[in-house]
mmCIF file of C-alpha atoms in Angstrom:
data_model
loop_
_atom_site.group_PDB
_atom_site.id
_atom_site.type_symbol
_atom_site.label_atom_id
_atom_site.label_comp_id
_atom_site.label_asym_id
_atom_site.label_seq_id
_atom_site.Cartn_x
_atom_site.Cartn_y
_atom_site.Cartn_z
ATOM 1 C CA MET P 4 95.153 88.165 108.564
ATOM 2 C CA GLU P 5 98.364 86.402 106.942
ATOM 3 C CA GLY P 6 97.613 87.930 103.563
ATOM 4 C CA LEU P 7 98.195 91.247 105.053
ATOM 5 C CA PHE P 8 101.222 91.343 104.906
ATOM 6 C CA GLU P 9 102.067 89.210 101.226
ATOM 7 C CA GLY P 10 102.647 93.184 99.973
ATOM 8 C CA MET P 11 105.030 93.659 102.360
ATOM 9 C CA GLY P 12 107.342 90.535 101.639
ATOM 10 C CA ALA P 13 105.927 88.270 104.308
ATOM 11 C CA ALA P 14 104.149 85.526 103.009
ATOM 12 C CA ALA P 15 104.251 82.311 104.233
ATOM 13 C CA PRO P 16 106.809 79.658 102.931
ATOM 14 C CA GLU P 17 105.201 76.630 101.570
ATOM 15 C CA ALA P 18 108.130 74.353 103.413
ATOM 16 C CA PRO P 19 109.398 75.067 106.643
ATOM 17 C CA VAL P 20 112.388 77.826 106.773
ATOM 18 C CA ALA P 21 115.083 77.758 109.417
ATOM 19 C CA GLU P 22 114.786 79.815 112.371
ATOM 20 C CA THR P 23 117.260 82.954 110.940
ATOM 21 C CA LYS P 24 117.522 86.240 112.713
ATOM 22 C CA ALA P 25 115.787 87.651 109.595
ATOM 23 C CA ASN P 26 112.908 85.057 110.208
ATOM 24 C CA LYS P 27 112.313 86.355 113.826
ATOM 25 C CA ASP P 28 112.728 89.888 113.248
ATOM 26 C CA LYS P 29 110.159 89.748 110.245
ATOM 27 C CA ALA P 30 107.851 87.683 112.919
ATOM 28 C CA ALA P 31 108.488 90.540 115.595
ATOM 29 C CA LYS P 32 107.747 92.928 112.732
ATOM 30 C CA LYS P 33 104.093 91.178 112.055
ATOM 31 C CA GLU P 34 103.354 91.269 115.749
ATOM 32 C CA ALA P 35 104.166 94.544 116.395
ATOM 33 C CA LEU P 36 101.739 95.496 113.928
ATOM 34 C CA ARG P 37 98.986 93.289 115.042
ATOM 35 C CA SER P 38 99.832 94.564 118.578
ATOM 36 C CA ALA P 39 98.991 98.366 117.759
ATOM 37 C CA MET P 40 95.858 97.504 115.596
ATOM 38 C CA GLN P 41 94.444 95.674 118.461
ATOM 39 C CA GLU P 42 95.072 98.499 120.790
ATOM 40 C CA THR P 43 93.652 101.052 118.627
ATOM 41 C CA MET P 44 90.791 98.791 118.120
ATOM 42 C CA ALA P 45 90.398 98.717 121.687
ATOM 43 C CA THR P 46 90.973 102.280 122.378
ATOM 44 C CA ASP P 47 89.409 103.812 119.319
ATOM 45 C CA PRO P 48 85.519 102.429 118.797
ATOM 46 C CA ALA P 49 85.652 104.857 115.528
ATOM 47 C CA TYR P 50 88.319 103.730 113.958
ATOM 48 C CA THR P 51 86.649 101.780 111.017
ATOM 49 C CA GLN P 52 84.426 104.668 110.576
ATOM 50 C CA LYS P 53 87.228 107.036 109.860
ATOM 51 C CA LEU P 54 89.504 104.387 108.043
ATOM 52 C CA ARG P 55 90.601 105.530 104.596
ATOM 53 C CA LYS P 56 87.560 108.589 104.838
ATOM 54 C CA LEU P 57 89.903 111.174 103.180
ATOM 55 C CA SER P 58 92.150 108.843 100.965
ATOM 56 C CA ASP P 59 90.352 109.797 97.447
ATOM 57 C CA ALA P 60 90.205 113.774 99.163
ATOM 58 C CA LEU P 61 94.698 113.898 98.590
ATOM 59 C CA GLU P 62 96.531 113.329 95.803
ATOM 60 C CA VAL P 63 100.647 113.722 94.911
ATOM 61 C CA VAL P 64 101.281 115.886 91.874
ATOM 62 C CA ASN P 65 104.986 116.326 92.259
ATOM 63 C CA THR P 66 107.666 114.788 93.696
ATOM 64 C CA LEU P 67 110.397 117.572 95.261
ATOM 65 C CA GLY P 68 114.076 116.535 94.229
ATOM 66 C CA TYR P 69 116.836 118.120 95.769
ATOM 67 C CA GLY P 70 120.562 117.960 94.453
ATOM 68 C CA LYS P 71 121.984 116.031 91.283
ATOM 69 C CA GLY P 72 122.551 112.436 92.828
ATOM 70 C CA GLY P 73 121.151 110.879 95.684
ATOM 71 C CA ASN P 74 118.932 108.056 93.492
ATOM 72 C CA ILE P 75 119.756 106.028 90.745
ATOM 73 C CA VAL P 76 116.848 105.150 87.973
ATOM 74 C CA VAL P 77 116.752 103.500 85.009
ATOM 75 C CA ASP P 78 117.204 105.648 81.985
ATOM 76 C CA LYS P 79 113.860 105.267 80.055
ATOM 77 C CA THR P 80 115.402 107.469 76.832
ATOM 78 C CA LYS P 81 118.179 105.172 76.116
ATOM 79 C CA LYS P 82 118.818 101.728 75.509
ATOM 80 C CA ALA P 83 122.348 99.880 75.726
ATOM 81 C CA GLU P 84 123.570 97.747 73.146
ATOM 82 C CA ASP P 85 122.812 94.630 74.395
ATOM 83 C CA GLY P 86 119.031 95.785 74.548
ATOM 84 C CA LYS P 87 119.090 96.804 78.768
ATOM 85 C CA ARG P 88 118.576 100.429 79.757
ATOM 86 C CA GLY P 89 121.379 102.179 81.290
ATOM 87 C CA LEU P 90 121.238 103.746 84.974
ATOM 88 C CA VAL P 91 121.524 107.465 85.270
ATOM 89 C CA THR P 92 121.575 109.568 88.810
ATOM 90 C CA THR P 93 119.125 111.637 89.747
ATOM 91 C CA SER P 94 118.160 113.748 92.555
ATOM 92 C CA LYS P 95 117.021 112.587 95.682
ATOM 93 C CA VAL P 96 112.952 112.737 96.682
ATOM 94 C CA VAL P 97 112.842 114.941 99.610
ATOM 95 C CA GLY P 98 109.260 115.914 99.727
ATOM 96 C CA TYR P 99 105.731 115.700 97.750
ATOM 97 C CA ARG P 100 103.369 118.384 96.579
ATOM 98 C CA VAL P 101 99.861 117.547 97.440
ATOM 99 C CA HIS P 102 96.657 118.680 96.228
ATOM 100 C CA ASN P 103 93.162 118.484 98.426
ATOM 101 C CA ILE P 104 91.167 117.341 95.757
ATOM 102 C CA GLY P 105 88.085 116.639 98.162
ATOM 103 C CA SER P 106 85.147 118.821 99.622
ATOM 104 C CA GLU P 107 86.509 119.507 103.024
ATOM 105 C CA PRO P 108 89.385 120.998 104.943
ATOM 106 C CA ILE P 109 92.388 118.853 105.456
ATOM 107 C CA PRO P 110 94.537 119.643 108.704
ATOM 108 C CA TYR P 111 98.174 119.118 108.798
ATOM 109 C CA MET P 112 101.349 119.924 110.655
ATOM 110 C CA THR P 113 104.738 121.127 109.032
ATOM 111 C CA GLU P 114 107.713 123.067 109.970
ATOM 112 C CA VAL P 115 108.694 126.719 108.627
ATOM 113 C CA PHE P 116 112.034 127.571 108.052
ATOM 114 C CA THR P 117 113.561 130.771 108.958
ATOM 115 C CA GLN P 118 116.859 132.456 109.109
ATOM 116 C CA ASN P 119 117.983 133.445 112.532
ATOM 117 C CA GLU P 120 120.866 136.015 113.270
ATOM 118 C CA ALA P 121 123.817 133.603 112.332
ATOM 119 C CA GLY P 122 122.309 132.818 108.836
ATOM 120 C CA VAL P 123 121.514 129.402 110.241
ATOM 121 C CA TYR P 124 117.633 128.017 109.118
ATOM 122 C CA VAL P 125 115.581 126.939 112.154
ATOM 123 C CA GLY P 126 112.382 125.288 112.037
ATOM 124 C CA THR P 127 109.150 125.892 114.025
ATOM 125 C CA GLN P 128 106.292 123.374 114.088
ATOM 126 C CA VAL P 129 103.110 124.934 112.834
ATOM 127 C CA GLN P 130 99.946 123.436 112.213
ATOM 128 C CA ARG P 131 97.951 124.657 109.140
ATOM 129 C CA THR P 132 94.891 123.688 107.036
ATOM 130 C CA LEU P 133 95.019 122.820 103.463
ATOM 131 C CA ASN P 134 91.569 123.719 101.819
ATOM 132 C CA PRO P 135 89.832 122.172 98.802
ATOM 133 C CA GLY P 136 91.716 123.347 95.442
ATOM 134 C CA GLU P 137 94.835 124.059 97.396
ATOM 135 C CA TYR P 138 98.395 122.711 97.075
ATOM 136 C CA ALA P 139 101.183 122.410 99.909
ATOM 137 C CA ASN P 140 104.844 121.149 99.995
ATOM 138 C CA LEU P 141 105.670 118.609 102.516
ATOM 139 C CA THR P 142 108.793 116.766 103.499
ATOM 140 C CA ARG P 143 109.212 113.089 103.673
ATOM 141 C CA GLN P 144 108.628 113.404 107.427
ATOM 142 C CA PHE P 145 105.166 115.491 107.661
ATOM 143 C CA MET P 146 104.049 113.735 104.720
ATOM 144 C CA THR P 147 104.404 110.417 106.860
ATOM 145 C CA MET P 148 102.768 112.011 109.679
ATOM 146 C CA LEU P 149 99.673 113.320 107.710
ATOM 147 C CA THR P 150 98.967 110.112 105.746
ATOM 148 C CA CYS P 151 99.534 107.667 108.529
ATOM 149 C CA GLN P 152 96.435 109.200 110.335
ATOM 150 C CA PRO P 153 93.497 106.716 109.672
ATOM 151 C CA GLU P 154 91.479 109.307 107.671
ATOM 152 C CA PHE P 155 94.595 108.391 104.844
ATOM 153 C CA SER P 156 95.829 105.074 106.508
ATOM 154 C CA PHE P 157 98.752 105.499 104.169
ATOM 155 C CA THR P 158 96.504 105.354 100.891
ATOM 156 C CA LEU P 159 95.606 108.478 98.765
ATOM 157 C CA ALA P 160 93.716 108.990 95.529
ATOM 158 C CA ASN P 161 96.847 108.140 92.998
ATOM 159 C CA GLY P 162 99.137 105.802 95.284
ATOM 160 C CA LYS P 163 100.262 104.918 98.548
ATOM 161 C CA ILE P 164 102.884 105.264 101.086
ATOM 162 C CA ILE P 165 105.549 102.572 101.474
ATOM 163 C CA GLY P 166 107.775 101.460 104.378
ATOM 164 C CA GLY P 167 111.685 102.141 103.449
ATOM 165 C CA SER P 168 114.792 100.121 104.660
ATOM 166 C CA ALA P 169 115.428 102.601 107.675
ATOM 167 C CA LYS P 170 111.783 102.292 108.935
ATOM 168 C CA GLU P 171 113.170 99.921 111.834
ATOM 169 C CA THR P 172 115.504 102.987 113.551
ATOM 170 C CA THR P 173 114.797 103.902 116.545
ATOM 171 C CA ASP P 174 115.188 107.405 115.563
ATOM 172 C CA VAL P 175 111.821 108.384 114.978
ATOM 173 C CA LYS P 176 112.739 111.343 112.435
ATOM 174 C CA LYS P 177 114.657 109.174 110.334
ATOM 175 C CA LYS P 178 111.514 106.422 110.516
ATOM 176 C CA LEU P 179 108.906 109.059 109.104
ATOM 177 C CA GLU P 180 111.949 110.079 106.476
ATOM 178 C CA SER P 181 112.047 106.395 105.546
ATOM 179 C CA TYR P 182 108.524 106.366 104.113
ATOM 180 C CA TYR P 183 107.971 107.203 100.582
ATOM 181 C CA PHE P 184 105.225 107.866 98.001
ATOM 182 C CA ALA P 185 104.718 105.394 94.900
ATOM 183 C CA PHE P 186 101.907 105.871 91.987
ATOM 184 C CA ASN P 187 99.084 103.296 91.813
ATOM 185 C CA ARG P 188 99.723 101.021 88.669
ATOM 186 C CA GLU P 189 97.171 101.735 85.517
ATOM 187 C CA GLU P 190 96.052 99.182 83.512
ATOM 188 C CA GLY P 191 97.160 99.332 79.709
ATOM 189 C CA ALA P 192 99.209 102.502 80.633
ATOM 190 C CA GLU P 193 103.066 102.932 81.633
ATOM 191 C CA THR P 194 102.903 103.960 85.637
ATOM 192 C CA LEU P 195 104.770 106.722 86.518
ATOM 193 C CA THR P 196 107.345 106.794 88.860
ATOM 194 C CA VAL P 197 108.602 109.381 91.457
ATOM 195 C CA ASN P 198 111.466 110.412 89.313
ATOM 196 C CA ASP P 199 109.833 110.972 85.994
ATOM 197 C CA ASP P 200 110.971 114.248 84.856
ATOM 198 C CA GLU P 201 107.016 114.905 84.319
ATOM 199 C CA VAL P 202 106.465 114.265 87.688
ATOM 200 C CA LYS P 203 109.449 115.611 89.923
ATOM 201 C CA LEU P 204 110.849 119.266 90.671
ATOM 202 C CA ARG P 205 113.700 120.384 91.285
ATOM 203 C CA ILE P 206 113.761 122.219 94.220
ATOM 204 C CA ASP P 207 117.236 123.557 94.132
ATOM 205 C CA GLU P 208 119.388 125.327 91.576
ATOM 206 C CA GLU P 209 123.149 125.363 91.423
ATOM 207 C CA ILE P 210 124.851 128.517 92.516
ATOM 208 C CA ASN P 211 128.924 129.120 92.575
ATOM 209 C CA GLY P 212 129.257 124.874 92.542
ATOM 210 C CA LYS P 213 126.637 124.563 95.708
ATOM 211 C CA SER P 214 122.820 123.792 95.797
ATOM 212 C CA VAL P 215 120.564 126.366 97.216
ATOM 213 C CA VAL P 216 117.081 125.988 97.982
ATOM 214 C CA LYS P 217 114.919 128.104 95.702
ATOM 215 C CA GLU P 218 112.892 130.797 97.063
ATOM 216 C CA GLU P 219 109.611 129.321 96.619
ATOM 217 C CA PHE P 220 110.808 126.326 98.754
ATOM 218 C CA VAL P 221 112.642 127.701 101.294
ATOM 219 C CA GLU P 222 110.021 127.915 103.947
ATOM 220 C CA THR P 223 109.871 124.348 103.747
ATOM 221 C CA PHE P 224 113.153 122.954 102.946
ATOM 222 C CA GLY P 225 115.196 125.683 104.168
ATOM 223 C CA PHE P 226 117.179 123.290 106.361
ATOM 224 C CA LEU P 227 119.088 122.149 103.485
ATOM 225 C CA ASN P 228 120.825 125.539 102.702
ATOM 226 C CA ASN P 229 122.445 124.743 106.234
ATOM 227 C CA PRO P 230 126.079 123.630 106.355
ATOM 228 C CA LYS P 231 125.756 119.743 106.367
ATOM 229 C CA GLU P 232 127.110 119.288 109.905
ATOM 230 C CA GLY P 233 124.213 121.627 111.068
ATOM 231 C CA ARG P 234 121.216 119.972 109.252
ATOM 232 C CA LYS P 235 119.010 118.495 111.687
ATOM 233 C CA GLY P 236 116.235 119.460 111.707
ATOM 234 C CA GLY P 237 87.877 109.965 100.905
ATOM 235 C CA ARG P 238 86.383 106.898 101.032
ATOM 236 C CA LYS P 239 84.389 105.383 104.067
ATOM 237 C CA PRO P 240 84.439 101.867 104.335
ATOM 238 C CA ALA P 241 81.964 100.328 106.030
ATOM 239 C CA ALA P 242 82.618 99.176 109.779
ATOM 240 C CA GLY P 243 84.365 95.463 109.724
ATOM 241 C CA ALA P 244 85.598 96.247 106.296
ATOM 242 C CA ASP P 245 88.844 94.630 105.400
ATOM 243 C CA LEU P 246 91.954 96.094 106.585
ATOM 244 C CA THR P 247 95.081 96.312 104.177
ATOM 245 C CA ALA P 248 98.823 96.054 104.947
ATOM 246 C CA GLN P 249 98.841 100.159 104.586
ATOM 247 C CA ASP P 250 96.101 100.000 107.205
ATOM 248 C CA TYR P 251 98.466 98.233 109.776
ATOM 249 C CA SER P 252 101.856 99.908 108.593
ATOM 250 C CA ALA P 253 99.981 103.370 108.868
ATOM 251 C CA ASN P 254 98.766 102.666 112.365
ATOM 252 C CA TYR P 255 102.118 101.327 113.856
ATOM 253 C CA VAL P 256 103.430 104.326 112.729
ATOM 254 C CA ALA P 257 100.486 106.775 113.949
ATOM 255 C CA SER P 258 100.589 104.557 117.490
ATOM 256 C CA LEU P 259 104.710 105.540 117.635
ATOM 257 C CA LEU P 260 104.088 109.292 117.179
ATOM 258 C CA LYS P 261 101.366 109.176 119.928
ATOM 259 C CA GLN P 262 103.582 107.260 122.323
ATOM 260 C CA ASN P 263 106.628 109.820 121.446
ATOM 261 C CA GLY P 264 104.485 112.828 122.460
ATOM 262 C CA ILE P 265 104.548 114.066 118.609
ATOM 263 C CA MET P 266 100.982 113.890 117.858
#
C-alpha cells in the first residue's frame, strides 16, 4: 500500500527522518486516505465493480482559460541566450470542456448562472446528462465532483485529476477547485499541457479594459462577470484489482462531499 503514494510525493525515505510537522502532516494525510477507503470498502461491496468503469468514456478536449494572467508557463516558442526557455504569463485555467466518447449517458451536476434584477449573476445547481458524443463545459469545482466518483476515480481517457496545494483547506469549494487535470504522457511524443495554444480556449474577451465572459460560456462562468468582491460562488477492473493513488484521492474527496451533504 505504501507504493500507492509514490506519485503523491510520499514515498518512504531510506534513512530515518526527523519528526517534523511536515512529516506528521504527510502521515496524517495518508492515514485519512486509508481510513476513507476502508470505510468505502466496508459500506459499498460493489465499489471495485464500479471502479474506473467509465474512465475510458470521458476525455478532456479543451482547458478553459480566463484573464490575461493567473499562470506562469515556459515559453515554448523562444529560447533565451543561455539556451533556457523564458517564462510568460497565460490565462488561468478555470474549467474544462469534456467529451463523452463512450456508449452510455453520464449524469453530472453543474451550476447555471443567470442575471438577477440587480445585474448580478446568480447560480443554480442542476443535474444534467452528458449523452454519447456530446460535450459539456465544467468549472474546476464540478469537474472534481464528477470525476471523484468511483466510475472515474480521477482517471480519464486522456489524463488524470491531481490534487493541488489548496486541498488541505477546510473550505470544501476551495478544496474542490484546487484539483486540476493533467494529460497522460505519450511515448515518443511531446506531452500536451493544459496551457498549450492548441488545447486552451479563452472564455473571455477584453471590453473597455475589462475581461468579459463570452456569451457561449456565460451559463457556466457568468459569476466571473460579477464585481470581484461579489464572486461567490470505461474500464472495469476485476474485483480485488490494485488500487491507485488516484483511487484513494478520488474516494477521499467523494467521502467529503457525502459528509457535507453535497452529493
